[in-house]
Each structure stands twice: as C-alpha cells, then as structure tokens.
XYZ file of C-alpha atoms in Angstrom:
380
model
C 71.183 -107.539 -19.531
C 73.703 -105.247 -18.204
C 74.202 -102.855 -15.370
C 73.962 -99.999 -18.891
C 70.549 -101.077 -19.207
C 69.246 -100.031 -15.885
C 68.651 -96.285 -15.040
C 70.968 -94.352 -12.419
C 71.413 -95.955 -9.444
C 75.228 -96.395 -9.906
C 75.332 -96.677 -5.941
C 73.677 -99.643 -5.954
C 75.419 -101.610 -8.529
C 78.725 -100.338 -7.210
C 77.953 -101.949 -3.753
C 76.835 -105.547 -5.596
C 79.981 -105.060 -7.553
C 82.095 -104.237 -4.608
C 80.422 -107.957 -2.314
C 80.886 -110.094 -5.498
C 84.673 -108.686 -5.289
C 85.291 -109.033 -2.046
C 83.701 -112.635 -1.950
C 81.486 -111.822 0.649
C 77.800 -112.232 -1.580
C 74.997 -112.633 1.107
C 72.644 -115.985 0.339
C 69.661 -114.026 0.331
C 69.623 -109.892 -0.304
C 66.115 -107.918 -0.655
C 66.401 -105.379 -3.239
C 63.737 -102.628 -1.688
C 62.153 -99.500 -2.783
C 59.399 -97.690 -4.699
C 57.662 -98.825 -8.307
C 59.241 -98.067 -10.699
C 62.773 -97.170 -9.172
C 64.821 -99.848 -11.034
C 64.739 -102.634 -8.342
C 63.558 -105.439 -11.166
C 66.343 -103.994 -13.361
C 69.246 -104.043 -10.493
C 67.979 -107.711 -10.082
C 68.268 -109.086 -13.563
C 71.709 -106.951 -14.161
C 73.286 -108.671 -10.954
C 71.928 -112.036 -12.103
C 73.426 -111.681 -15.473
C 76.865 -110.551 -13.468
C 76.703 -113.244 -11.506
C 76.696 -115.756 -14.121
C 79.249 -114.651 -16.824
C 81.962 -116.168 -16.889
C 84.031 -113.233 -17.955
C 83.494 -109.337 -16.691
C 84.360 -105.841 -18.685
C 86.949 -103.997 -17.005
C 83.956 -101.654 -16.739
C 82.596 -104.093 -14.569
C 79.838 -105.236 -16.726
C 78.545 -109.018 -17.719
C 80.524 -109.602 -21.115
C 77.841 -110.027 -23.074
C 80.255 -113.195 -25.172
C 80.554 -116.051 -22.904
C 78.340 -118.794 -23.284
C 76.446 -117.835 -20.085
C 75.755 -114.297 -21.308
C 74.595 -115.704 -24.906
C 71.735 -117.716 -22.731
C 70.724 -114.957 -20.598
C 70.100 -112.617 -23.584
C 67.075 -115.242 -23.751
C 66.406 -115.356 -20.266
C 66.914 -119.424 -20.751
C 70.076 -119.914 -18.310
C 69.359 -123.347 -16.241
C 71.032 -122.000 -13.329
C 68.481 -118.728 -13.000
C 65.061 -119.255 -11.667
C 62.253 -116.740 -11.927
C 59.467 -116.672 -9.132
C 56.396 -114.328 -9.219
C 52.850 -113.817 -8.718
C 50.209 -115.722 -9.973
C 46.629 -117.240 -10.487
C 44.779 -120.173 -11.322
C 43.235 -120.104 -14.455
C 39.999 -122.424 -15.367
C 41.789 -124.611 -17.074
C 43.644 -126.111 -13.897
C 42.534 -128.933 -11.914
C 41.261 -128.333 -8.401
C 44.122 -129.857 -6.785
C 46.707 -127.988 -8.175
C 48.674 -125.042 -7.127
C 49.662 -122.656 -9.201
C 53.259 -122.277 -10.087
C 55.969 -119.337 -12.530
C 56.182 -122.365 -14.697
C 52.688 -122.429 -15.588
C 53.634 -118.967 -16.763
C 56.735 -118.918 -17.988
C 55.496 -117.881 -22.141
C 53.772 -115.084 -20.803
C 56.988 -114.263 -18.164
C 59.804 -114.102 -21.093
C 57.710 -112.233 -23.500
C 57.292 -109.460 -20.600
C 60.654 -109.203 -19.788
C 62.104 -109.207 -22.952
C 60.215 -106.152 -23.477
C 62.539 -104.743 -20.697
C 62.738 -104.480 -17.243
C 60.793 -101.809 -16.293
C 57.105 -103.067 -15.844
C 54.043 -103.232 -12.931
C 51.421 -105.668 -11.509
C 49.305 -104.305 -13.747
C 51.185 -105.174 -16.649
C 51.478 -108.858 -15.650
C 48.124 -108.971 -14.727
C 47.043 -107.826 -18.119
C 49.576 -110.546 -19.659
C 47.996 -113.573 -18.012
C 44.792 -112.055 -18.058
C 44.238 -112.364 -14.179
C 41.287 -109.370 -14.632
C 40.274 -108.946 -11.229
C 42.052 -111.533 -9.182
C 44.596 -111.798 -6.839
C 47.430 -112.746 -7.857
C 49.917 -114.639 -5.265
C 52.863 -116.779 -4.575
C 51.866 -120.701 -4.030
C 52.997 -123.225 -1.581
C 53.632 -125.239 -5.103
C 56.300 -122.529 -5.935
C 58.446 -122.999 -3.108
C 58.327 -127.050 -3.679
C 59.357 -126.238 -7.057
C 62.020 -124.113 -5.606
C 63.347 -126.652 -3.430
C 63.235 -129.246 -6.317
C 65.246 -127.277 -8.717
C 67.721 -125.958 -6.405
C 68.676 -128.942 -4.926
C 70.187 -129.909 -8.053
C 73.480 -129.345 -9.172
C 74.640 -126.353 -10.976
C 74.105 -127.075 -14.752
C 77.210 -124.612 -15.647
C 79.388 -125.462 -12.564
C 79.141 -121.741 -10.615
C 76.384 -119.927 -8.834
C 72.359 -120.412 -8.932
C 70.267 -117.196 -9.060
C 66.874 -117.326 -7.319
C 64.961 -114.110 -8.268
C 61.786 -113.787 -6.308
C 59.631 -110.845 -7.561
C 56.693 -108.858 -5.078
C 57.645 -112.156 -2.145
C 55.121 -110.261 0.177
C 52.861 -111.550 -2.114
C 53.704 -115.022 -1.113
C 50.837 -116.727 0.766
C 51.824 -117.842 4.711
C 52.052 -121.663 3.149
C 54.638 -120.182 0.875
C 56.517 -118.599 3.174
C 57.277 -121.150 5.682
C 58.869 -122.948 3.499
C 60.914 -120.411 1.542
C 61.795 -119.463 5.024
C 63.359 -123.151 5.826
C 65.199 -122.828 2.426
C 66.547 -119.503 3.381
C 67.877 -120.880 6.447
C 69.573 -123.663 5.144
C 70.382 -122.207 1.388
C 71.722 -125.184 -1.336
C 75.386 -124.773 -1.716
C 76.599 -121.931 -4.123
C 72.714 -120.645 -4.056
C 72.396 -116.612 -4.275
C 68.700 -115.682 -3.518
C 67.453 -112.527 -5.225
C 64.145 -110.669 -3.700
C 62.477 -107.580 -5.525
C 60.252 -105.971 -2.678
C 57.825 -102.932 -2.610
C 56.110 -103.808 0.492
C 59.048 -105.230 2.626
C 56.617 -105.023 6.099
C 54.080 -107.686 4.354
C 57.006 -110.877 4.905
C 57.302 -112.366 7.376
C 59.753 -111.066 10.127
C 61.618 -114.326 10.094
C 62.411 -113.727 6.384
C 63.391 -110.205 6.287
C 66.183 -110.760 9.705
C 67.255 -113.394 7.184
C 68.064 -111.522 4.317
C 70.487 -108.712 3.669
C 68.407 -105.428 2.955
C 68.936 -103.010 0.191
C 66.858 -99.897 -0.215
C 66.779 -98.425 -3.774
C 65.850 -94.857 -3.718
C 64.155 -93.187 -6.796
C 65.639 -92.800 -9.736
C 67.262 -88.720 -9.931
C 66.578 -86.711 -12.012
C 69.972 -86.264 -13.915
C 69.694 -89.951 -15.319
C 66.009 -90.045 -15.913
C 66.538 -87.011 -17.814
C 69.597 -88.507 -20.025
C 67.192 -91.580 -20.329
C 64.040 -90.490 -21.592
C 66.497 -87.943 -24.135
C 67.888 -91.333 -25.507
C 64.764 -93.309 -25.857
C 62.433 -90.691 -26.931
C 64.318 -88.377 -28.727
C 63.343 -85.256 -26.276
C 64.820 -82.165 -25.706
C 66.563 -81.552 -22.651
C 64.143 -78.836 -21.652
C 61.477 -81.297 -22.295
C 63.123 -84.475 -20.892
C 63.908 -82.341 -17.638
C 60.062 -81.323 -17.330
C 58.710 -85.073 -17.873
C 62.016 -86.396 -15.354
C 60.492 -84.269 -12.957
C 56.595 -84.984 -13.057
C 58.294 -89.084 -12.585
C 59.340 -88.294 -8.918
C 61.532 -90.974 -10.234
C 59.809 -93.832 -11.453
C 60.587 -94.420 -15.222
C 57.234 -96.382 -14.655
C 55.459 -93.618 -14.570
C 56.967 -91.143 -17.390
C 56.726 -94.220 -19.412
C 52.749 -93.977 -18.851
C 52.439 -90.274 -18.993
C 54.803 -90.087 -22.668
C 53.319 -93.923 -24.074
C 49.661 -93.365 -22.700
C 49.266 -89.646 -22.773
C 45.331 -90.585 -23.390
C 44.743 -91.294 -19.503
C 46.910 -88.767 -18.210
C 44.852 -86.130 -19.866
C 41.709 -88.174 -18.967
C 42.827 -87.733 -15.560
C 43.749 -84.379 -15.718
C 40.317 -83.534 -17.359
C 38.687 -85.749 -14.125
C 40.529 -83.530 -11.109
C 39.372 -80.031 -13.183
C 35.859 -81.133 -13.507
C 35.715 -82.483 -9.780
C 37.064 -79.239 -8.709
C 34.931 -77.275 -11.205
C 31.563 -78.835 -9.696
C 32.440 -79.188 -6.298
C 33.274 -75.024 -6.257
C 30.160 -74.844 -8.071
C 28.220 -76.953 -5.209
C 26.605 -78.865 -7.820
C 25.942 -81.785 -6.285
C 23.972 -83.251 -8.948
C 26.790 -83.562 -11.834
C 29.267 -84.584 -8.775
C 27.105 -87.883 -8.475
C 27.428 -88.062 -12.335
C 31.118 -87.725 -12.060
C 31.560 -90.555 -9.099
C 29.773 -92.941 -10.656
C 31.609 -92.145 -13.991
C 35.293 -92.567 -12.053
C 33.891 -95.951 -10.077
C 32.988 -97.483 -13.393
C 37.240 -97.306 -13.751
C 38.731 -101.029 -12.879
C 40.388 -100.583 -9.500
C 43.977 -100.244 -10.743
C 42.671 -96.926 -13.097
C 40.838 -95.967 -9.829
C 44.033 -96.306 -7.609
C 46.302 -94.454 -10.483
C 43.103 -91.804 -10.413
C 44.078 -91.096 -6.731
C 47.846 -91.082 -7.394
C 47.370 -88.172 -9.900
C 45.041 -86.730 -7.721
C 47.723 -86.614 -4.924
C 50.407 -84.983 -7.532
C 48.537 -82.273 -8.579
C 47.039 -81.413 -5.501
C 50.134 -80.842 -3.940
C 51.784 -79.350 -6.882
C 48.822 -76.896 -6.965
C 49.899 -76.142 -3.476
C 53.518 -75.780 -4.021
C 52.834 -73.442 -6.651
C 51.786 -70.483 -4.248
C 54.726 -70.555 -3.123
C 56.040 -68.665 -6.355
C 58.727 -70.809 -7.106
C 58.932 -72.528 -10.305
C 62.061 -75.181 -8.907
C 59.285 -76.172 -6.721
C 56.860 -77.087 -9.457
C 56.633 -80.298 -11.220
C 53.881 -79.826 -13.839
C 52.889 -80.166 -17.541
C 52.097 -76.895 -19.052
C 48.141 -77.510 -19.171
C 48.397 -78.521 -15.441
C 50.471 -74.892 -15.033
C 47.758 -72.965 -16.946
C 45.349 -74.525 -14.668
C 46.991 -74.033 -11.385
C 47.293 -69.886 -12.323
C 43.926 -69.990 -11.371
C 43.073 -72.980 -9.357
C 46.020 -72.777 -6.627
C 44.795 -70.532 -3.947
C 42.208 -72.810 -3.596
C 44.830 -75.561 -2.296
C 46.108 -73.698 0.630
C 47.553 -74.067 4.459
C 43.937 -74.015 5.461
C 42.720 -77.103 3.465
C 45.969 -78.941 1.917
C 46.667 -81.776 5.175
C 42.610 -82.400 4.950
C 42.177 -82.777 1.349
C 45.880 -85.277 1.628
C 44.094 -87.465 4.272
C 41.006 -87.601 2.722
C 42.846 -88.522 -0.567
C 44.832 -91.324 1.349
C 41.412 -92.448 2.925
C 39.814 -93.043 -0.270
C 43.114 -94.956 -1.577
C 42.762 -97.332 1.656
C 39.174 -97.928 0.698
C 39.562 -98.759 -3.147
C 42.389 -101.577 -2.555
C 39.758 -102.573 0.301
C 37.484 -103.214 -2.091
C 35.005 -100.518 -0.679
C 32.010 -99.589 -2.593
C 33.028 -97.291 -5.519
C 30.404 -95.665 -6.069
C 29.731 -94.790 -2.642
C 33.708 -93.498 -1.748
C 33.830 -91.072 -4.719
C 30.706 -89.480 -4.361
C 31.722 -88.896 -0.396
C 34.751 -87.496 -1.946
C 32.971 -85.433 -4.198
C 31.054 -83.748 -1.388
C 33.789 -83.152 1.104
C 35.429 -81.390 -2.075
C 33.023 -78.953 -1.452
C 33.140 -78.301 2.172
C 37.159 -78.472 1.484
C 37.209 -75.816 -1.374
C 35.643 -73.520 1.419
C 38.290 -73.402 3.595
C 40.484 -70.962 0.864
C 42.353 -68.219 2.567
C-alpha cells in the first residue's frame, strides 16, 4: 500500500511526509473528513510509510524490504487494526467483542482496497441490523499488545477506524492510553463524525481534515480503472462530489441508482398529480428498503433536488447530472425553485434525522409524500 494507491489528496500526504521528516510525528493524529474522501486510504499508506525500512526518492514505502513484503498481507506484528463490531450468537455472555474476533472477515475487505463503508463491513460480518461498536475489550486488547515490544525494532501503528463509534467504556480507557502512549507508539484515527469523541480525546490528538477528493484526480482515476472516456469520467467525477465511494456505487451498482432515480420521478409524478392514493403505495414500497437503502434514498434525493434547482440557472458548469437525470430536469426544474427549494432541503434533512432514529418508516415517507404536494405548489 502506497501513497499511488490513494486518490488525490497530495496535500495531505505531503504534510505526513514532511512530520515523519522533520521527526516531529504526533502520538496520536485524527485523519477527518467526509465518506468516501480517502481518509482509510491516507491511513493505511502512512502506516505502510511508517514501517519500511527503506523509502523511494519519490517518497513512497519501497515496496522490497521485509516490512513492506508483510504489509502487502496486512500481517505486520507491529500494525494493529481497530474497528467496529458486534456480538454474534455464537459468543458467550460474558464476553466483549473484539477486531480479533474479526480479523478473516477484516483482511479479506481490505485487500479488496481501501475504499469501502459501514455498510460494506456490516454486510461482511453479517451484523444485519445491529449496531455495530467499539468494546471496552478492544482497548484492553490495545493496551496488551502495545505494551509489548516492537517485533521489528521501529515504530507501532495503531489504526482506529469510525473511534466515535467507541462506546464511553471504550473511551476512557483509550483516552488513558493516549495520554500516556507506549514508547515509539504512533496512533492512527479515521473519523467521519469527529464531534461524537469525547472532548478529552480529540484536544489529545493532532487533527487533520481531508477534504473531498477533486475532480481532476477522480477523473484520471475512474479513466484508469474503468476504462472511461474523459468526457465520461469527467461527468461521473462530478455526480461523486468527491467520494470515489460513491461513483464506485453509481458505475458497479448502476441497478439502484436507476431504482432511485425511477423512485424521486414517480414521487414527484404523483405528488403533482395529488394522488394521494399511489403516494401511500409508494411510501410503503421505499420503507420496505433496509435503513441504509433508505438513508442512500434520501442522499440521492438531496442531489437531484438541488441539481434540479441549479439547473434554472442555465448553466451547464453548474450541473452535475447523468443524462436521464438532464432529460428529466428539462421539464421537472421549475418546479424546484426559490419559492420551495430551502423547504423541500429541510424537510429532506428531517426525514434523514428520523430514519437513523429509527422512526416509523412507513409513517415518515408517506408525510413526505404529502408535503411533496403542498411543496410542488409553491412553483413560481
């Protein structure tokens, strides 16, 4: 894993490069940003520079070395991999959940790459609709493996994926370890909800925001992998908003984003058409979606009703659409205008509060459904 395998954000890995130079590598950094953006990626790469013992003049991990030959396994004794998880039947009542318990199901995933969601690891230890978290067994294992010596005589790599998922057990201690880090000990944190930890831990740790990935390199990226044109490549780099997560989706699982696309014209369809009727249909059709699909439901919803806005405005650098989602938006968009766009956005972000709240499905999409109506109204 090298800094070549992660998308853009040259910034970033200039500035790791730069403190690893200059000797001055905080204990504990907390790689911040949006899904999607590379953060999981930066992560791995600096843990892989880190522990080669010889660098490219490029400045990349060599790839040769002993230490680089391990890593191309993820196996290296000296990095430790801490994420969410559950407890599966199988486990006695007593014990907590810990990444070890976990760890077949953790390599296969990121050997695949690493670019990849909750959802994904959810669907890999088949967590269906739990919660996944971070134990107070995990940071006893941390403190048990850290406190030994370094296997290969030069830095240990803690890389702690989603810690605002860690449970206030957890956290306490991690804190304590923070504060009084093993010799020679870097800690790695890969956060998308930074205000979820506790205060104590983020004035501890050096902060790092990752912005999305730009276009330019998303564009070069999706060109290399999927063999697109640059016209095309451009088009997709743009719907991203830049999360390779996302194109990924759209290009690998085109299915749902039609399916989706197909969902926001036949809301809009019945809701001009005030039939109330099929909109009951159509919420309880969307509600029967798990609550990830519902919550990636909403996310498209939020592109394209904003993109419908945008495109009144006649410019087509403004746009970020597919071509059916253009053809649609010729004449759908002065329906989304300065007279409705702010309410339908906070009713959209209302409805996303409810779903992760576990509010009734049924019951939030059909309200949706029927302020639609009253919404479409409001057209200039």
């Amino acid at each position: 894993m090298r800094k070549s395998d992660v998308i853009g954000q040259q910034e970033i890995w200039s500035r790791l490069t730069q403190m690893a130079h200059e000797d001055r590598i905080p204990h504990a950094m907390m790689l911040c940003g949006p899904q999607g953006s590379g953060k999981m990626a930066l992560a791995m790469a600096f843990a892989n520079y880190l522990l080669c013992l010889h660098h490219t003049p490029g400045d990349e991990a060599c790839e040769a070395c002993p230490q680089c030959r391990m890593l191309a396994k993820w196996e290296h004794p000296d990095l430790h991999f801490t994420y969410p998880t559950i407890k599966l039947p199988s486990m006695g009542s007593d014990h907590k959940p810990v990444s070890d318990d976990f760890a077949r199901e953790w390599r296969q995933m990121i050997a695949d790459g690493p670019y990849f969601s909750m959802d994904q690891w959810m669907n890999a230890i088949g967590a269906e609709n739990q919660q996944a978290i971070i134990t107070a067994g995990e940071s006893d294992d941390l403190v048990r493996k850290l406190s030994l010596k370094s296997s290969q005589g030069g830095y240990k790599v803690s890389i702690i994926w989603l810690p605002e998922r860690m449970n206030i057990e957890c956290a306490n201690k991690l804190l304590k370890l923070i504060e009084e880090p093993p010799s020679m000990t870097v800690f790695i944190m890969v956060c998308e909800e930074p205000d979820k930890l506790l205060e104590t831990i983020r004035s501890r740790t050096q902060r790092i925001d990752v912005k999305p990935i730009d276009v330019d390199s998303l564009t070069k990226a999706l060109s290399e992998k999927y063999q697109l044109g640059t016209d095309t490549a451009t088009r997709f780099a743009r719907l991203a908003n830049g999360n390779w997560l996302k194109v990924t989706r759209i290009l690998e699982n085109d299915s749902e984003n039609a399916d989706f696309f197909a969902d926001y014209q036949q809301l809009m369809r019945l809701a001009y058409m005030r039939n109330v009727r099929d909109l009951k249909k159509w919420s309880e059709r969307i509600s029967g979606y798990g609550r990830e699909k519902q919550k990636r439901f909403m996310d498209y919803f939020l592109r394209l009703t904003r993109e419908n806005f945008m495109y009144n405005f006649g410019n087509p650098d403004l746009n970020y659409m597919s071509e059916p989602e253009e053809a649609f938006a010729q004449n759908f968009a002065r329906f989304v205008n300065e007279n409705n766009i702010i309410l339908i956005m906070e009713m959209a972000d209302k409805v996303q509060r409810d779903i992760k709240q576990n509010a009734n499905a049924k019951i939030v999409f059909f309200d949706m459904a029927l302020q639609m109506i009253m919404l479409l109204l409001q057209k200039k």
